[in-house]
Coordinates of N, CA and C in Angstrom, one line a residue:
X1 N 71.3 -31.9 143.3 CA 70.6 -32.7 142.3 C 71.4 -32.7 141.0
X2 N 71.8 -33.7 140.4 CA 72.4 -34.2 139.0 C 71.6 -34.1 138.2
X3 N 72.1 -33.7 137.0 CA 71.3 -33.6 135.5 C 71.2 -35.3 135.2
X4 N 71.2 -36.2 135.5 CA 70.8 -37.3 135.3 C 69.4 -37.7 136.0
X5 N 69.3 -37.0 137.3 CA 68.2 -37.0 138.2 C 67.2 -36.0 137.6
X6 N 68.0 -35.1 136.9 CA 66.3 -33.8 136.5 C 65.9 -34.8 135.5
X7 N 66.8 -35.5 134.8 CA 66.6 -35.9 133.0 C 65.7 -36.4 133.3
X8 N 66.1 -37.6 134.6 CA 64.9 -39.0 134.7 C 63.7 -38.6 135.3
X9 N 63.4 -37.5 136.1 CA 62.2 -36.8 136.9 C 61.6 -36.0 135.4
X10 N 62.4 -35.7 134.7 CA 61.1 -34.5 133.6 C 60.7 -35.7 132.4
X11 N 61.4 -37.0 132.2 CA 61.0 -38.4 131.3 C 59.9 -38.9 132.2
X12 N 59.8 -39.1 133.3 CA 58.8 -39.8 133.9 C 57.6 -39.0 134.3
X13 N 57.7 -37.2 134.3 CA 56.5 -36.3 133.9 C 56.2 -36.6 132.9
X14 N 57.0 -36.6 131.5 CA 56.7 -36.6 130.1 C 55.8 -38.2 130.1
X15 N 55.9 -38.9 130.7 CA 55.4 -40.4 130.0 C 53.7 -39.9 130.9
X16 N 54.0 -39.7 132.0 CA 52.6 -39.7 133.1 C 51.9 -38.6 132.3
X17 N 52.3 -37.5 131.7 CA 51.4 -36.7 130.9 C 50.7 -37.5 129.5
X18 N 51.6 -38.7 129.0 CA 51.7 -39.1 128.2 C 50.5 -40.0 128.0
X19 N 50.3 -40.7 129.2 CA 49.3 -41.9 129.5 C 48.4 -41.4 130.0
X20 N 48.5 -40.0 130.9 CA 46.8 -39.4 130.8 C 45.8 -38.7 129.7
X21 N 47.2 -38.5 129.0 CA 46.5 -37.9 127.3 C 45.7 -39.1 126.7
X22 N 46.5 -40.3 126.5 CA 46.0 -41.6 125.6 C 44.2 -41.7 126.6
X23 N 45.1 -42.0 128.0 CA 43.6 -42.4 128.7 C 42.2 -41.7 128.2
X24 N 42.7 -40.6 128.5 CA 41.4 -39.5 128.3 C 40.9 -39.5 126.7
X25 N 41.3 -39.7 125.9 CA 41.1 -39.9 125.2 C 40.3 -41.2 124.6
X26 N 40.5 -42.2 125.4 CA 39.9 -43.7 125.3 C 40.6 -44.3 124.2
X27 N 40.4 -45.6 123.5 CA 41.4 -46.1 122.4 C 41.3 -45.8 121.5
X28 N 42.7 -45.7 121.0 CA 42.9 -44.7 119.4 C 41.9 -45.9 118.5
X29 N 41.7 -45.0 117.3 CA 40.7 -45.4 116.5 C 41.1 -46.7 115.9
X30 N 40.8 -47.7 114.9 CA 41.8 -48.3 114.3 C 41.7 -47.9 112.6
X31 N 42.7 -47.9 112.6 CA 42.9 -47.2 111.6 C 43.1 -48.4 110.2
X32 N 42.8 -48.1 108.9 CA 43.1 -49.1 107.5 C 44.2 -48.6 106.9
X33 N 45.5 -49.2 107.0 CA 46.2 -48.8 106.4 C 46.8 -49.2 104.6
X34 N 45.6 -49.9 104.6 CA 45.3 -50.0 103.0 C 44.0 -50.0 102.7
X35 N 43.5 -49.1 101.5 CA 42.4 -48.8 101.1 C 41.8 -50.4 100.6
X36 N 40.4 -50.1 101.1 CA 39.7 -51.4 100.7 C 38.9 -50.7 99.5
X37 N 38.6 -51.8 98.5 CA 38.2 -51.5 97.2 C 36.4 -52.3 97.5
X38 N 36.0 -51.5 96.8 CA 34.3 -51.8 96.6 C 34.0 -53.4 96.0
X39 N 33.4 -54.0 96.8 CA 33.1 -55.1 96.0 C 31.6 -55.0 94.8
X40 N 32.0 -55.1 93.7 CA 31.3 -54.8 93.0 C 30.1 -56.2 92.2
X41 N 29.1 -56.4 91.7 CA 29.0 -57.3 91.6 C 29.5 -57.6 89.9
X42 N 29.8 -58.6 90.2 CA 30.9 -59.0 88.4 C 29.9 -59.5 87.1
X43 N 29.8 -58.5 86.4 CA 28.7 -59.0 85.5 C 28.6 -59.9 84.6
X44 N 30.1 -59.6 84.5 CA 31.0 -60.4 83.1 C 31.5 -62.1 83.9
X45 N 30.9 -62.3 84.8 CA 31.7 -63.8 85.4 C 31.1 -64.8 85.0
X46 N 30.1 -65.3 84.6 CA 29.7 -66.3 83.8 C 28.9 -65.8 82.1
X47 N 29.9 -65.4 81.0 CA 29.4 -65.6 80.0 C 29.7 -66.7 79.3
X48 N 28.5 -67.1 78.1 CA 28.3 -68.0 77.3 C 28.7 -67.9 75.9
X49 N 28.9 -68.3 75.1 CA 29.5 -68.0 73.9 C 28.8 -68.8 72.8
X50 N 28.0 -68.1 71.8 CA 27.4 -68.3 70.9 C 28.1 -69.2 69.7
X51 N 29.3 -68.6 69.5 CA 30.2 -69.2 68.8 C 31.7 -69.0 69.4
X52 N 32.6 -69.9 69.0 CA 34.0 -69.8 68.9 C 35.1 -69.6 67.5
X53 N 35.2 -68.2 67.8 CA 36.4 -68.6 66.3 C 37.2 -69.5 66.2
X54 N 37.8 -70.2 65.1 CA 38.9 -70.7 65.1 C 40.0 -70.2 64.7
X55 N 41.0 -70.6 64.9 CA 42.4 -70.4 65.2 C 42.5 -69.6 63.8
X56 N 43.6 -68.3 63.2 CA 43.6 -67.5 62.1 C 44.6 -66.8 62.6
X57 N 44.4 -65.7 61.9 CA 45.6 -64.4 62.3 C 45.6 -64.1 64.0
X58 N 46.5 -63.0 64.2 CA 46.5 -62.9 65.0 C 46.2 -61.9 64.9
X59 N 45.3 -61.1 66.4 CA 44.8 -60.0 66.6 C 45.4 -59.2 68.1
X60 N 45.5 -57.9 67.6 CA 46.4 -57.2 69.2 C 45.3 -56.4 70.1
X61 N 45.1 -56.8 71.1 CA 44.0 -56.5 71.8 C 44.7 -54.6 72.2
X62 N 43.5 -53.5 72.0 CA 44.0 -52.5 72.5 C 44.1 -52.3 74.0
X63 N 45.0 -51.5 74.5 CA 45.5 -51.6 75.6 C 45.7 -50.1 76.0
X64 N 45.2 -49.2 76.5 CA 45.3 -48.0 76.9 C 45.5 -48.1 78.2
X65 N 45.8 -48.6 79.3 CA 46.6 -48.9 80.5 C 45.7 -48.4 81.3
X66 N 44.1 -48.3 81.1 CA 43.5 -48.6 82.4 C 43.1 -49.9 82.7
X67 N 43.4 -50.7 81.7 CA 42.8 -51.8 82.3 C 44.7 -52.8 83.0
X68 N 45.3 -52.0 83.2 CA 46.2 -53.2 83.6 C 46.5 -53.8 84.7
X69 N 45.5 -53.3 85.9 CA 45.0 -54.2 86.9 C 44.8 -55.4 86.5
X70 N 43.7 -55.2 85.7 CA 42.8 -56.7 85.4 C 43.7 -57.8 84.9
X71 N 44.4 -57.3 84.0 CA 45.6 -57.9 83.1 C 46.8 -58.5 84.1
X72 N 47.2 -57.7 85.1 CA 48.2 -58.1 85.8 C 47.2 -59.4 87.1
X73 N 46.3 -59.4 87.3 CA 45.3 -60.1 88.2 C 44.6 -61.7 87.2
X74 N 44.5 -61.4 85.9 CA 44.4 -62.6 85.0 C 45.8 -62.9 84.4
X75 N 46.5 -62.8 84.3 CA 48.1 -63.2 84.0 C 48.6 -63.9 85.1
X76 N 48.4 -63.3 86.6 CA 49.0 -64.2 87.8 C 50.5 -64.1 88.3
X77 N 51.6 -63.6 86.9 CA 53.0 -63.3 87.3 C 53.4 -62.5 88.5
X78 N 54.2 -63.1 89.2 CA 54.6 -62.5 90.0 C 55.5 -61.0 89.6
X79 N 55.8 -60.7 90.8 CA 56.9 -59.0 90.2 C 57.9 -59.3 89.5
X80 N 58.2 -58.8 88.6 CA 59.7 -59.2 87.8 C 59.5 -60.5 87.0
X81 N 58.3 -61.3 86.9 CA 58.6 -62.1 86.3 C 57.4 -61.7 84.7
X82 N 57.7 -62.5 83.4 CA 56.9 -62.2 82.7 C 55.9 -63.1 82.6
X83 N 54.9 -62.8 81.8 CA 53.4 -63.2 81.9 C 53.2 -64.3 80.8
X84 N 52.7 -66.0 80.6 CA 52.8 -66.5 79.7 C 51.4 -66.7 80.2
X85 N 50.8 -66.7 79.6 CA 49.2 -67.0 79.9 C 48.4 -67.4 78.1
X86 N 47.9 -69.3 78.5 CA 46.7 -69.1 77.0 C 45.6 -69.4 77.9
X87 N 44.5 -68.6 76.9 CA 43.4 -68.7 77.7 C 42.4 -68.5 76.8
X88 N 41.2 -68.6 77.1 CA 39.7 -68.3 76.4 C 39.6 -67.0 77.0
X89 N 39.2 -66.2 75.4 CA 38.5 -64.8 75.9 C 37.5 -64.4 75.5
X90 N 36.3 -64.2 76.0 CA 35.2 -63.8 75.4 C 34.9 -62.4 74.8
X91 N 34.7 -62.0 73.8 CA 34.5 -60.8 72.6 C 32.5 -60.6 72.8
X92 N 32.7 -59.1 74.0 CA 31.1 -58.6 74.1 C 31.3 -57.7 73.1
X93 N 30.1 -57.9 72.3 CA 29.9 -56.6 71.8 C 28.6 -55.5 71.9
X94 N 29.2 -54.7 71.8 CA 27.9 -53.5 72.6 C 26.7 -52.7 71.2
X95 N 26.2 -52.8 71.0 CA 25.4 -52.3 69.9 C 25.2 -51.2 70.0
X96 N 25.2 -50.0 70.6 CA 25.3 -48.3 70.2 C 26.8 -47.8 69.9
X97 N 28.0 -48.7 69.6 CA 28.9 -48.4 69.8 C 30.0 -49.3 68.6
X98 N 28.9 -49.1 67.3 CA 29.5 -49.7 66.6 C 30.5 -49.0 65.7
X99 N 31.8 -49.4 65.6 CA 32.9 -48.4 64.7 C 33.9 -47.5 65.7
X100 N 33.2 -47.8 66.9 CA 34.2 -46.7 67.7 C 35.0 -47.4 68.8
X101 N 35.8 -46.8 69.6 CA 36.8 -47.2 70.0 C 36.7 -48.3 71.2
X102 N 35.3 -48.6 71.6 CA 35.1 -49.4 72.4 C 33.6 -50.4 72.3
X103 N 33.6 -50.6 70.9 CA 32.5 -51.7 70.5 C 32.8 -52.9 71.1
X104 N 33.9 -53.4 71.2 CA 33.8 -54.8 71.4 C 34.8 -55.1 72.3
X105 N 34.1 -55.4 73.6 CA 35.0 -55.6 74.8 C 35.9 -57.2 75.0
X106 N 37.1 -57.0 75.0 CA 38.0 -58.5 75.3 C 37.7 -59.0 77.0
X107 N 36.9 -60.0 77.0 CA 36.6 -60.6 78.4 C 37.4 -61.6 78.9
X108 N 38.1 -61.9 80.0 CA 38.8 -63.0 80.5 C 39.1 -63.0 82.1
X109 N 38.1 -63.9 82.4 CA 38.1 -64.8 84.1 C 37.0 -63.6 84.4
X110 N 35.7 -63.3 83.7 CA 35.0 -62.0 84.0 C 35.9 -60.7 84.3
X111 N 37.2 -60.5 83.6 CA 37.4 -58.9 83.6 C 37.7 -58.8 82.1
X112 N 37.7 -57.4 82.4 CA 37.7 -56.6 80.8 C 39.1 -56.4 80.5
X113 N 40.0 -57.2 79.7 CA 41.4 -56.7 79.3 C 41.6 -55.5 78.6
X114 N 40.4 -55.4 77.8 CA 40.8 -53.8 76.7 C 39.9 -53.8 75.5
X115 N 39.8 -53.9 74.8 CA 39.1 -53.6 73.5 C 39.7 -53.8 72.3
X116 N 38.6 -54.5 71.2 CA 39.6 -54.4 69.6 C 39.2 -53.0 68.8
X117 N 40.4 -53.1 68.4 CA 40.4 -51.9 67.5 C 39.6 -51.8 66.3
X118 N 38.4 -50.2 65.9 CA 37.9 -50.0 65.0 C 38.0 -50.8 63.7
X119 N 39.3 -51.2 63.5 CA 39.7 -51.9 62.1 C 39.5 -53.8 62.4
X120 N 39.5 -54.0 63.6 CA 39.4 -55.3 63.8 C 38.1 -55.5 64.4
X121 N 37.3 -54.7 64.8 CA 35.9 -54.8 65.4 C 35.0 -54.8 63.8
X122 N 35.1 -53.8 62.8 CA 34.4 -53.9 61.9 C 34.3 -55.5 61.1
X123 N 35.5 -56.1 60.6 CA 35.2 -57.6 60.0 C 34.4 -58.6 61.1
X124 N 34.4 -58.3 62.5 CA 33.9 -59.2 63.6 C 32.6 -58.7 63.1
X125 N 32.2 -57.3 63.3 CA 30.4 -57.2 63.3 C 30.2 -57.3 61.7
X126 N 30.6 -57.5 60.9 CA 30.0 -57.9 59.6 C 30.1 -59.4 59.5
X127 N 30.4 -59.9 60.0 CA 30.3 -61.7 60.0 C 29.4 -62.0 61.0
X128 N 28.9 -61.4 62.0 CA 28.0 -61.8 62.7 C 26.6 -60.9 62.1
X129 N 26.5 -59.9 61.8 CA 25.7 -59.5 60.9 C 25.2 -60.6 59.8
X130 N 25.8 -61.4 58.9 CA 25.7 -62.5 58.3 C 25.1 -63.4 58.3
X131 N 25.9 -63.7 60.0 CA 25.4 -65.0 60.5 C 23.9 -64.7 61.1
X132 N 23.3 -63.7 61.4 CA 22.4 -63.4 62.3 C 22.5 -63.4 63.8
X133 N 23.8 -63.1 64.5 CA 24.1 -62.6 65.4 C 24.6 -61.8 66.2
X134 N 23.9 -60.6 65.4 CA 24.6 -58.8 65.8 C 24.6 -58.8 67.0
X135 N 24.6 -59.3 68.2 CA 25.0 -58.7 69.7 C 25.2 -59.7 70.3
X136 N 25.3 -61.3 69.8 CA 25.8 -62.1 70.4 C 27.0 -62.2 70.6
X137 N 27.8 -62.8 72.0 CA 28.9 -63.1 72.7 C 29.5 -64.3 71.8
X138 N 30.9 -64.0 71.7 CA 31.6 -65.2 70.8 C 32.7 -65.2 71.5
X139 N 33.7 -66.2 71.3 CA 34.8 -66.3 72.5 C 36.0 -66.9 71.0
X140 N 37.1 -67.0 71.6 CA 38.2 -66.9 70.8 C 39.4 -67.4 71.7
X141 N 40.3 -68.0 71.2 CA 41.8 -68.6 71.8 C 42.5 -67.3 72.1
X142 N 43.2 -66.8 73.4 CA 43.8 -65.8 73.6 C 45.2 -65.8 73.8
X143 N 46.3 -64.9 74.3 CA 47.2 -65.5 74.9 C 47.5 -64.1 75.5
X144 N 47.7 -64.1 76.8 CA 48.6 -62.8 77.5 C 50.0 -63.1 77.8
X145 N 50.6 -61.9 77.2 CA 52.2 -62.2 77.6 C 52.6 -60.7 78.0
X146 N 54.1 -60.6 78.1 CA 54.2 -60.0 78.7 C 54.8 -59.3 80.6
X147 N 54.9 -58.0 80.3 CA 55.1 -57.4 82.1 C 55.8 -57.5 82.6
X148 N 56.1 -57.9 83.4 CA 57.4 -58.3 84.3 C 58.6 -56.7 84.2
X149 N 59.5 -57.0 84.6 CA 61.0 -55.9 84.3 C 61.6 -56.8 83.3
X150 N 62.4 -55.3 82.7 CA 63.2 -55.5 81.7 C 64.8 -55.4 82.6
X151 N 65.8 -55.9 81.9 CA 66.9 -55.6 82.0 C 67.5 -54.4 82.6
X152 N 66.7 -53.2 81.7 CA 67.2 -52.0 82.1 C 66.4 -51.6 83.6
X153 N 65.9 -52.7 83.8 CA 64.7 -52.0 85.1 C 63.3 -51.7 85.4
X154 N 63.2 -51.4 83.6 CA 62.1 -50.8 83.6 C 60.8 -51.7 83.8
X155 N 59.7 -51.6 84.0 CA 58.3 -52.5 83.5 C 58.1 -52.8 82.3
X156 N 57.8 -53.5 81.7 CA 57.2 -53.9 80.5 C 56.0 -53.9 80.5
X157 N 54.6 -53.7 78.9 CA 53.9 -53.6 79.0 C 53.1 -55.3 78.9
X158 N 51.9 -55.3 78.8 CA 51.8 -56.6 78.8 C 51.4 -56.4 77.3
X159 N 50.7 -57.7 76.8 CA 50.8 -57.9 75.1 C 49.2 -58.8 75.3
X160 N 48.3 -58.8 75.1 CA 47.0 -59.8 74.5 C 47.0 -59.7 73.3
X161 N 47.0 -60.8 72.3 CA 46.8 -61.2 71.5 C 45.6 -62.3 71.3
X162 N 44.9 -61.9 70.3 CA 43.7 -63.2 70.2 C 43.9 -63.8 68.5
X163 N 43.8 -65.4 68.7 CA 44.3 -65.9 67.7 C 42.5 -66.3 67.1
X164 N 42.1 -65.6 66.1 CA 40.7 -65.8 65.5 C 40.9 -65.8 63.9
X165 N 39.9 -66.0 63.4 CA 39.9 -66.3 61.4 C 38.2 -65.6 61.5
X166 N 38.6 -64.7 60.9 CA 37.1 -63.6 60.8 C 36.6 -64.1 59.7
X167 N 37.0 -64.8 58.5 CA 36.7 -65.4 57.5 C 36.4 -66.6 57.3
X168 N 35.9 -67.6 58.6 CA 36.0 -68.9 58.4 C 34.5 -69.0 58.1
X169 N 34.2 -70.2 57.5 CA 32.5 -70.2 56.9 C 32.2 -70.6 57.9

């Protein structure tokens, strides 16, 4: 008997052990090989807007890079490319949470891009204080740019800007 004859007699034990294991076993499980995410219900998907600012300075939406899902999902860019996006954003603001680092949430296509900053949240809630609208929704001209790779390889961050006049009568 040839070592080509033991090879092929101990491969054809190996498989017949092989297919009694699977058998006995019944069929493998099926398995997710990508995690499925919670569908949540979106609270932010139809808001209304009490007022619209008009067009002024520009404002830099803060961006602490948990929201850059949302941002890379409302932008639309593909990989490597950058983000030119204008859009309407709606500005919630939360009433226990005035002065601090997350009073007034930037909204666009019902997600949360990020928040304005303490110094740019304060002129917003004293003009609607004014107006008599301390917790109403106002919306504003936006623009997302941004993302994509740089030259050197790297990612870039993305950039929201909201074009508003906190001072207009």
């Amino acid at each position: 008997m040839g070592y080509g004859l033991m090879l092929l007699l101990f491969f054809m034990g190996w498989l017949a052990y092989l297919a009694y294991w699977l058998l006995s076993r019944g069929p493998p499980a099926r398995r997710r090989w990508l995690p499925t995410r919670p569908t949540l219900a979106n609270q932010w998907k139809n808001l209304r807007a009490e007022k619209h600012w008009a067009r002024g300075e520009n404002v830099q939406v803060m961006d602490d890079g948990t929201q850059t899902a949302n941002i890379y999902q409302v932008a639309g860019n593909f990989f490597g490319d950058r983000a030119d996006l204008n859009c309407i954003a709606f500005l919630v603001h939360e009433t226990g949470n005035v002065g601090t680092k997350q009073s007034v949430s930037v909204i666009v296509d019902g997600l949360v891009l990020g928040y304005l900053s303490p110094r740019d949240a304060l002129p917003l809630h004293a003009r609607l204080q004014e107006a008599g609208m301390a917790v109403a929704v106002t919306s504003c001209d936006a623009h997302v740019g941004g993302g994509g790779t740089g030259l050197d390889g790297k990612k870039r961050r993305y950039l929201i800007s909201l074009d508003v006049n906190w001072f207009e009568a």
